[in-house]
């Protein structure tokens, strides 16, 4: 059996962290005869530089032919002045929408070894284990019309549109309820139903699906309150489901609860479980090339890939155990460093996980 993985390193720290993740995949591939095949492609600013497009035809063909995609990160100062239609971020958004990766799973898990790295008090975050299910191919990120127009008065006006079709909300609802079923059976849907019709519609659809999952307890929360609750008492949450934009924002907050955004993997799945896997942090241009980026979010994204797309849960467990072991041994990149630990570079962290696997 062959399993094709498209590898898109992208920009900034993308290439550095992807190297470490592919070392893990390479090792497991030969050690366990997984039949993995890798193909490398360009996305984001790197693709723009080569082809004047952040998501060129070659890459589209590559990801369509692959069973799973591993992505580093996109974006950077160099491309900020480009027209929004060809900015690196458009490559990522194009990939998500081209493959219809509507379900974005972002787990925020606090490793007990990193309690001291969180900016929150240990009693608030220790034991934290929540999952954000973010709708990823709809909402204001993709809504039409969008742009900048000139009003009759001559004044310019910019606009975006928040839209959701019933079918888009239904499918993410089912993903979220099923995710909650496999965890602790609690689902909190986050909206702004007191102000936005679109998210009142969202809330009603979540309610309409709930009877199909009697073992899941559904609650609703306004997004402003959810942002507050995430830093006040994050352990009240099991699974949160929300729109594209709210999920973008809340998942960064949730990430920081765990000590560092450098620890959080993500899976973006289509209806058949084909997926794209990426760390939730961005390209971090400020630290790119310095060999200090934390590769663990990418390595943990590989574990998610093995678990969700390839149904190799035990191999995923092996990676997660090796990450745990590296943390137990006091190995820390600078983002998760605390006194008494051993500060290491990107590749040293990769090597520590690799040796834990062996
Ligand atoms: C994320 C990122 C992206 C997003 C950017 C890079 C387009 O912030 O994956 O959370 O907004 O979705
Ligand atoms: Mg984001």
Tab-separated table of C-alpha atoms and ligand atoms in Angstrom:
chain	number	residue	atom	x	y	z
A	1	UNK	CA	0.000	0.000	0.000
A	2	UNK	CA	1.380	3.393	-0.926
A	3	UNK	CA	0.378	6.557	0.839
A	4	UNK	CA	1.185	9.786	-0.947
A	5	UNK	CA	2.070	12.831	1.087
A	6	UNK	CA	2.520	16.258	-0.496
A	7	UNK	CA	4.999	18.355	1.431
A	8	UNK	CA	4.679	22.118	1.181
A	9	UNK	CA	7.203	23.882	3.396
A	10	UNK	CA	6.175	27.427	2.467
A	11	UNK	CA	7.808	30.502	3.972
A	12	UNK	CA	9.552	31.846	7.050
A	13	UNK	CA	10.221	29.102	9.580
A	14	UNK	CA	8.221	26.675	7.381
A	15	UNK	CA	11.246	24.978	5.789
A	16	UNK	CA	13.095	24.609	9.133
A	17	UNK	CA	10.231	22.926	10.944
A	18	UNK	CA	9.226	20.764	7.978
A	19	UNK	CA	12.736	19.307	7.797
A	20	UNK	CA	12.397	18.039	11.351
A	21	UNK	CA	8.937	16.592	10.735
A	22	UNK	CA	10.057	14.775	7.586
A	23	UNK	CA	12.968	13.203	9.469
A	24	UNK	CA	10.385	11.661	11.792
A	25	UNK	CA	8.279	10.459	8.864
A	26	UNK	CA	11.320	9.055	7.067
A	27	UNK	CA	12.382	7.119	10.108
A	28	UNK	CA	8.932	5.655	10.782
A	29	UNK	CA	8.483	4.876	7.110
A	30	UNK	CA	11.500	2.604	6.996
A	31	UNK	CA	11.147	1.319	10.544
A	32	UNK	CA	7.516	0.264	10.159
A	33	UNK	CA	7.232	-0.136	6.421
A	34	UNK	CA	4.428	2.406	6.129
A	35	UNK	CA	4.600	2.800	2.354
A	36	UNK	CA	4.788	6.569	2.537
A	37	UNK	CA	5.817	8.466	-0.582
A	38	UNK	CA	6.729	12.118	-0.483
A	39	UNK	CA	6.437	14.786	-3.117
A	40	UNK	CA	7.560	18.326	-2.591
A	41	UNK	CA	5.748	21.416	-3.826
A	42	UNK	CA	5.698	25.172	-3.468
A	43	UNK	CA	3.094	27.334	-1.770
A	44	UNK	CA	2.784	30.877	-0.482
A	45	UNK	CA	5.518	33.419	-1.032
A	46	UNK	CA	7.964	30.758	-2.214
A	47	UNK	CA	5.498	29.763	-4.932
A	48	UNK	CA	4.852	33.383	-5.826
A	49	UNK	CA	8.576	33.972	-6.311
A	50	UNK	CA	8.836	30.991	-8.639
A	51	UNK	CA	5.513	31.163	-10.512
A	52	UNK	CA	3.901	34.536	-9.705
A	53	UNK	CA	1.137	32.632	-7.936
A	54	UNK	CA	0.884	31.560	-4.260
A	55	UNK	CA	-0.979	28.391	-5.295
A	56	UNK	CA	0.246	27.451	-8.777
A	57	UNK	CA	-1.202	24.746	-11.049
A	58	UNK	CA	1.674	22.372	-10.252
A	59	UNK	CA	0.826	22.548	-6.561
A	60	UNK	CA	-2.899	22.174	-7.190
A	61	UNK	CA	-2.235	18.973	-9.169
A	62	UNK	CA	0.151	17.724	-6.519
A	63	UNK	CA	-2.229	18.165	-3.571
A	64	UNK	CA	-5.145	16.718	-5.499
A	65	UNK	CA	-3.178	13.570	-6.263
A	66	UNK	CA	-1.935	13.206	-2.682
A	67	UNK	CA	-3.660	11.358	0.160
A	68	UNK	CA	-2.525	13.949	2.671
A	69	UNK	CA	-0.715	17.275	2.723
A	70	UNK	CA	1.862	18.449	5.245
A	71	UNK	CA	2.284	22.215	5.297
A	72	UNK	CA	4.760	24.470	7.099
A	73	UNK	CA	3.575	28.066	7.035
A	74	UNK	CA	3.043	30.909	4.594
A	75	UNK	CA	3.650	34.643	4.524
A	76	UNK	CA	6.273	37.224	5.316
A	77	UNK	CA	7.263	40.879	5.065
A	78	UNK	CA	8.636	40.471	1.573
A	79	UNK	CA	5.180	39.817	0.098
A	80	UNK	CA	3.074	42.149	2.243
A	81	UNK	CA	2.932	44.816	-0.447
A	82	UNK	CA	1.512	42.462	-3.085
A	83	UNK	CA	-2.072	42.662	-4.237
A	84	UNK	CA	-4.229	40.675	-1.782
A	85	UNK	CA	-5.187	38.253	-4.579
A	86	UNK	CA	-1.629	36.920	-4.861
A	87	UNK	CA	-0.414	37.234	-1.272
A	88	UNK	CA	1.001	34.068	0.322
A	89	UNK	CA	-2.082	33.686	2.554
A	90	UNK	CA	-4.176	33.241	-0.598
A	91	UNK	CA	-2.184	30.081	-1.288
A	92	UNK	CA	-3.252	28.576	2.000
A	93	UNK	CA	-6.852	29.717	1.599
A	94	UNK	CA	-6.862	28.376	-1.972
A	95	UNK	CA	-5.610	25.011	-0.767
A	96	UNK	CA	-8.272	24.820	1.933
A	97	UNK	CA	-11.060	25.673	-0.466
A	98	UNK	CA	-9.787	23.686	-3.478
A	99	UNK	CA	-9.685	20.501	-1.395
A	100	UNK	CA	-12.867	21.459	0.517
A	101	UNK	CA	-11.119	21.073	3.849
A	102	UNK	CA	-14.069	22.432	5.773
A	103	UNK	CA	-13.312	20.878	9.171
A	104	UNK	CA	-10.367	22.300	11.041
A	105	UNK	CA	-9.458	20.502	14.258
A	106	UNK	CA	-7.230	22.453	16.614
A	107	UNK	CA	-6.489	20.650	19.860
A	108	UNK	CA	-5.181	22.697	22.757
A	109	UNK	CA	-3.480	20.256	25.051
A	110	UNK	CA	-1.280	21.332	27.894
A	111	UNK	CA	1.675	19.022	28.385
A	112	UNK	CA	2.124	18.778	32.157
A	113	UNK	CA	5.851	19.412	31.685
A	114	UNK	CA	5.027	22.859	30.285
A	115	UNK	CA	2.739	24.190	33.014
A	116	UNK	CA	5.423	26.719	33.913
A	117	UNK	CA	5.622	27.974	30.327
A	118	UNK	CA	2.009	29.169	30.301
A	119	UNK	CA	1.382	32.804	31.157
A	120	UNK	CA	-1.626	31.671	33.179
A	121	UNK	CA	-1.568	30.315	36.722
A	122	UNK	CA	-0.914	26.558	36.911
A	123	UNK	CA	-4.267	25.865	38.595
A	124	UNK	CA	-6.099	27.520	35.685
A	125	UNK	CA	-4.389	25.532	32.932
A	126	UNK	CA	-3.039	22.297	34.333
A	127	UNK	CA	-4.885	19.362	32.796
A	128	UNK	CA	-6.196	21.520	29.943
A	129	UNK	CA	-7.377	19.451	26.993
A	130	UNK	CA	-9.793	21.118	24.629
A	131	UNK	CA	-10.560	20.851	20.955
A	132	UNK	CA	-11.585	23.717	18.720
A	133	UNK	CA	-13.529	22.706	15.623
A	134	UNK	CA	-13.263	25.632	13.246
A	135	UNK	CA	-15.312	25.900	10.050
A	136	UNK	CA	-12.616	26.496	7.462
A	137	UNK	CA	-13.990	27.039	3.968
A	138	UNK	CA	-16.875	29.439	4.481
A	139	UNK	CA	-17.939	32.508	6.387
A	140	UNK	CA	-16.403	35.931	6.019
A	141	UNK	CA	-13.086	34.503	4.789
A	142	UNK	CA	-14.704	33.480	1.510
A	143	UNK	CA	-17.996	35.413	1.383
A	144	UNK	CA	-18.878	37.410	-1.713
A	145	UNK	CA	-19.143	40.253	-2.458
A	146	UNK	CA	-15.936	41.646	-1.047
A	147	UNK	CA	-13.653	44.494	-1.942
A	148	UNK	CA	-13.407	48.267	-1.933
A	149	UNK	CA	-15.944	50.444	-3.750
A	150	UNK	CA	-16.618	54.105	-4.228
A	151	UNK	CA	-19.870	55.460	-2.874
A	152	UNK	CA	-22.020	58.028	-4.670
A	153	UNK	CA	-20.561	60.603	-2.308
A	154	UNK	CA	-17.120	59.816	-3.683
A	155	UNK	CA	-16.003	58.304	-0.398
A	156	UNK	CA	-14.419	54.840	-0.503
A	157	UNK	CA	-15.931	51.938	1.391
A	158	UNK	CA	-14.451	48.520	2.100
A	159	UNK	CA	-16.679	45.489	2.618
A	160	UNK	CA	-16.665	41.759	3.328
A	161	UNK	CA	-19.613	39.442	3.610
A	162	UNK	CA	-20.420	36.927	6.321
A	163	UNK	CA	-22.415	34.127	4.721
A	164	UNK	CA	-23.178	30.521	5.613
A	165	UNK	CA	-25.313	28.049	3.730
A	166	UNK	CA	-27.331	25.582	5.745
A	167	UNK	CA	-25.335	22.677	4.283
A	168	UNK	CA	-22.043	24.248	5.358
A	169	UNK	CA	-23.237	24.583	8.941
A	170	UNK	CA	-24.757	21.103	8.975
A	171	UNK	CA	-21.559	19.341	7.942
A	172	UNK	CA	-19.374	21.132	10.483
A	173	UNK	CA	-22.053	20.485	13.125
A	174	UNK	CA	-21.853	16.747	12.476
A	175	UNK	CA	-18.042	16.819	12.657
A	176	UNK	CA	-18.226	18.683	15.955
A	177	UNK	CA	-20.847	16.409	17.534
A	178	UNK	CA	-18.895	13.325	16.462
A	179	UNK	CA	-15.702	14.811	17.866
A	180	UNK	CA	-17.458	15.474	21.176
A	181	UNK	CA	-18.792	11.904	21.221
A	182	UNK	CA	-15.236	10.591	21.074
A	183	UNK	CA	-14.148	12.915	23.881
A	184	UNK	CA	-16.089	13.993	26.975
A	185	UNK	CA	-19.439	14.556	25.315
A	186	UNK	CA	-19.647	18.320	25.760
A	187	UNK	CA	-19.936	20.707	22.821
A	188	UNK	CA	-20.024	24.491	23.059
A	189	UNK	CA	-21.067	26.331	19.908
A	190	UNK	CA	-19.671	29.857	19.747
A	191	UNK	CA	-21.515	32.600	17.876
A	192	UNK	CA	-22.644	36.211	17.998
A	193	UNK	CA	-26.331	35.408	17.689
A	194	UNK	CA	-27.320	38.516	19.629
A	195	UNK	CA	-26.084	40.722	16.764
A	196	UNK	CA	-25.453	38.737	13.579
A	197	UNK	CA	-28.321	37.027	11.732
A	198	UNK	CA	-25.866	34.661	10.110
A	199	UNK	CA	-24.725	33.287	13.440
A	200	UNK	CA	-28.263	33.154	14.835
A	201	UNK	CA	-28.917	30.865	11.872
A	202	UNK	CA	-25.783	28.925	12.879
A	203	UNK	CA	-27.113	28.527	16.431
A	204	UNK	CA	-30.500	27.270	15.235
A	205	UNK	CA	-28.884	24.668	12.998
A	206	UNK	CA	-26.657	23.460	15.840
A	207	UNK	CA	-29.838	23.043	17.924
A	208	UNK	CA	-31.561	21.166	15.109
A	209	UNK	CA	-28.717	18.625	14.884
A	210	UNK	CA	-28.439	18.067	18.653
A	211	UNK	CA	-31.244	15.454	18.951
A	212	UNK	CA	-29.236	13.135	16.667
A	213	UNK	CA	-26.521	13.062	19.332
A	214	UNK	CA	-28.333	12.503	22.633
A	215	UNK	CA	-25.039	11.574	24.290
A	216	UNK	CA	-23.599	15.037	23.602
A	217	UNK	CA	-24.509	18.012	25.730
A	218	UNK	CA	-24.755	21.126	23.526
A	219	UNK	CA	-24.371	24.643	24.881
A	220	UNK	CA	-24.039	28.041	23.205
A	221	UNK	CA	-21.838	30.981	24.021
A	222	UNK	CA	-21.330	34.427	22.510
A	223	UNK	CA	-17.853	34.864	21.129
A	224	UNK	CA	-16.897	37.789	23.379
A	225	UNK	CA	-17.791	35.758	26.442
A	226	UNK	CA	-15.992	32.715	25.002
A	227	UNK	CA	-12.813	34.766	24.606
A	228	UNK	CA	-13.093	35.783	28.242
A	229	UNK	CA	-13.946	32.281	29.498
A	230	UNK	CA	-10.944	30.830	27.645
A	231	UNK	CA	-8.570	32.818	29.802
A	232	UNK	CA	-10.730	32.785	32.943
A	233	UNK	CA	-11.606	29.086	33.195
A	234	UNK	CA	-10.542	27.211	30.063
A	235	UNK	CA	-11.064	23.766	31.571
A	236	UNK	CA	-14.851	24.226	31.378
A	237	UNK	CA	-14.572	23.428	27.650
A	238	UNK	CA	-14.354	20.058	25.958
A	239	UNK	CA	-15.123	20.753	22.285
A	240	UNK	CA	-15.852	24.204	20.859
A	241	UNK	CA	-17.317	24.641	17.381
A	242	UNK	CA	-17.349	27.973	15.637
A	243	UNK	CA	-17.163	29.968	12.418
A	244	UNK	CA	-14.051	30.521	10.370
A	245	UNK	CA	-13.123	33.949	11.730
A	246	UNK	CA	-14.079	33.303	15.354
A	247	UNK	CA	-12.176	30.012	15.202
A	248	UNK	CA	-9.100	31.771	13.870
A	249	UNK	CA	-9.096	34.132	16.825
A	250	UNK	CA	-10.104	31.734	19.592
A	251	UNK	CA	-7.597	29.097	18.525
A	252	UNK	CA	-4.709	31.520	18.955
A	253	UNK	CA	-5.928	32.272	22.462
A	254	UNK	CA	-6.351	28.587	23.238
A	255	UNK	CA	-2.863	27.919	21.915
A	256	UNK	CA	-1.271	30.371	24.317
A	257	UNK	CA	-2.930	28.655	27.275
A	258	UNK	CA	-0.674	25.717	26.569
A	259	UNK	CA	2.463	27.767	26.970
A	260	UNK	CA	3.363	28.333	23.363
A	261	UNK	CA	1.688	28.514	20.001
A	262	UNK	CA	4.715	26.492	18.907
A	263	UNK	CA	3.138	23.368	20.410
A	264	UNK	CA	-0.169	23.211	18.552
A	265	UNK	CA	-0.848	21.005	15.544
A	266	UNK	CA	-3.951	21.046	13.385
A	267	UNK	CA	-5.844	18.899	10.931
A	268	UNK	CA	-8.020	20.244	8.133
A	269	UNK	CA	-10.272	17.519	6.781
A	270	UNK	CA	-12.615	17.034	3.864
A	271	UNK	CA	-15.763	14.955	3.998
A	272	UNK	CA	-13.777	11.744	3.328
A	273	UNK	CA	-11.038	12.330	5.869
A	274	UNK	CA	-8.421	13.422	3.361
A	275	UNK	CA	-6.487	16.078	5.129
A	276	UNK	CA	-3.995	18.850	5.272
A	277	UNK	CA	-1.887	19.061	8.396
A	278	UNK	CA	-0.100	22.141	9.647
A	279	UNK	CA	1.102	23.792	12.831
A	280	UNK	CA	-1.292	26.577	13.806
A	281	UNK	CA	1.471	29.127	14.277
A	282	UNK	CA	2.361	31.167	11.239
A	283	UNK	CA	5.614	31.677	9.381
A	284	UNK	CA	7.141	33.747	12.216
A	285	UNK	CA	9.390	35.823	9.915
A	286	UNK	CA	11.040	37.475	12.928
A	287	UNK	CA	12.727	34.220	13.937
A	288	UNK	CA	13.083	32.578	10.510
A	289	UNK	CA	16.548	31.265	9.725
A	290	UNK	CA	17.690	31.522	13.341
A	291	UNK	CA	17.251	27.804	14.061
A	292	UNK	CA	15.209	28.559	17.186
A	293	UNK	CA	11.680	27.730	15.987
A	294	UNK	CA	9.845	24.974	17.824
A	295	UNK	CA	9.256	22.014	15.460
A	296	UNK	CA	6.911	20.200	17.850
A	297	UNK	CA	3.663	21.600	16.420
A	298	UNK	CA	4.671	20.273	13.008
A	299	UNK	CA	5.824	16.943	14.396
A	300	UNK	CA	2.519	16.636	16.252
A	301	UNK	CA	0.722	17.539	13.004
A	302	UNK	CA	2.374	14.491	11.458
A	303	UNK	CA	0.939	12.424	14.313
A	304	UNK	CA	-2.512	13.825	13.525
A	305	UNK	CA	-2.013	12.907	9.861
A	306	UNK	CA	-1.197	9.314	10.722
A	307	UNK	CA	-4.177	9.132	13.050
A	308	UNK	CA	-6.872	10.853	10.979
A	309	UNK	CA	-6.042	10.240	7.326
A	310	UNK	CA	-4.100	6.978	7.491
A	311	UNK	CA	-5.817	5.478	10.532
A	312	UNK	CA	-2.458	4.582	12.042
A	313	UNK	CA	-3.328	5.594	15.578
A	314	UNK	CA	-0.647	3.460	17.199
A	315	UNK	CA	2.071	5.095	15.087
A	316	UNK	CA	0.672	8.489	16.075
A	317	UNK	CA	0.817	7.406	19.722
A	318	UNK	CA	4.467	6.548	19.212
A	319	UNK	CA	5.268	10.061	17.990
A	320	UNK	CA	3.354	11.667	20.834
A	321	UNK	CA	5.166	9.477	23.345
A	322	UNK	CA	8.503	10.544	21.864
A	323	UNK	CA	7.509	14.215	22.178
A	324	UNK	CA	6.573	13.581	25.794
A	325	UNK	CA	9.902	11.920	26.412
A	326	UNK	CA	11.844	14.872	24.972
A	327	UNK	CA	9.876	17.197	27.256
A	328	UNK	CA	10.419	14.864	30.232
A	329	UNK	CA	14.131	15.071	29.529
A	330	UNK	CA	14.005	18.842	29.904
A	331	UNK	CA	14.630	19.576	26.228
A	332	UNK	CA	13.131	22.980	25.346
A	333	UNK	CA	13.193	25.347	22.413
A	334	UNK	CA	13.311	28.970	23.541
A	335	UNK	CA	9.528	29.556	23.269
A	336	UNK	CA	8.877	26.924	25.956
A	337	UNK	CA	12.069	27.401	27.940
A	338	UNK	CA	11.992	27.851	31.693
A	339	UNK	CA	14.803	27.939	34.242
A	340	UNK	CA	16.622	24.670	34.799
A	341	UNK	CA	15.721	23.232	31.406
A	342	UNK	CA	18.022	22.608	28.463
A	343	UNK	CA	17.603	25.172	25.726
A	344	UNK	CA	18.003	23.647	22.262
A	345	UNK	CA	17.773	24.604	18.602
A	346	UNK	CA	15.132	23.522	16.101
A	347	UNK	CA	17.176	20.597	14.821
A	348	UNK	CA	18.244	19.521	18.303
A	349	UNK	CA	14.594	19.302	19.306
A	350	UNK	CA	13.904	17.259	16.168
A	351	UNK	CA	16.812	14.977	17.041
A	352	UNK	CA	15.553	14.553	20.603
A	353	UNK	CA	12.159	13.374	19.362
A	354	UNK	CA	13.804	11.103	16.836
A	355	UNK	CA	15.980	9.473	19.469
A	356	UNK	CA	12.874	8.986	21.605
A	357	UNK	CA	11.350	7.025	18.733
A	358	UNK	CA	14.307	4.725	18.382
B	1	LIG	C1	-4.465	30.294	10.615
B	1	LIG	C2	-3.830	31.493	9.987
B	1	LIG	C3	-4.447	31.726	8.614
B	1	LIG	C4	-5.916	32.007	8.821
B	1	LIG	C5	-3.792	32.824	7.775
B	1	LIG	C6	-2.310	32.603	7.608
B	1	LIG	C7	-4.455	32.988	6.445
B	1	LIG	O1	-3.949	32.591	10.813
B	1	LIG	O2	-4.379	29.203	10.023
B	1	LIG	O3	-5.047	30.418	11.683
B	1	LIG	O4	-6.322	33.157	9.055
B	1	LIG	O5	-6.698	31.068	8.739
B	2	LIG	MG1	-4.800	32.144	12.735
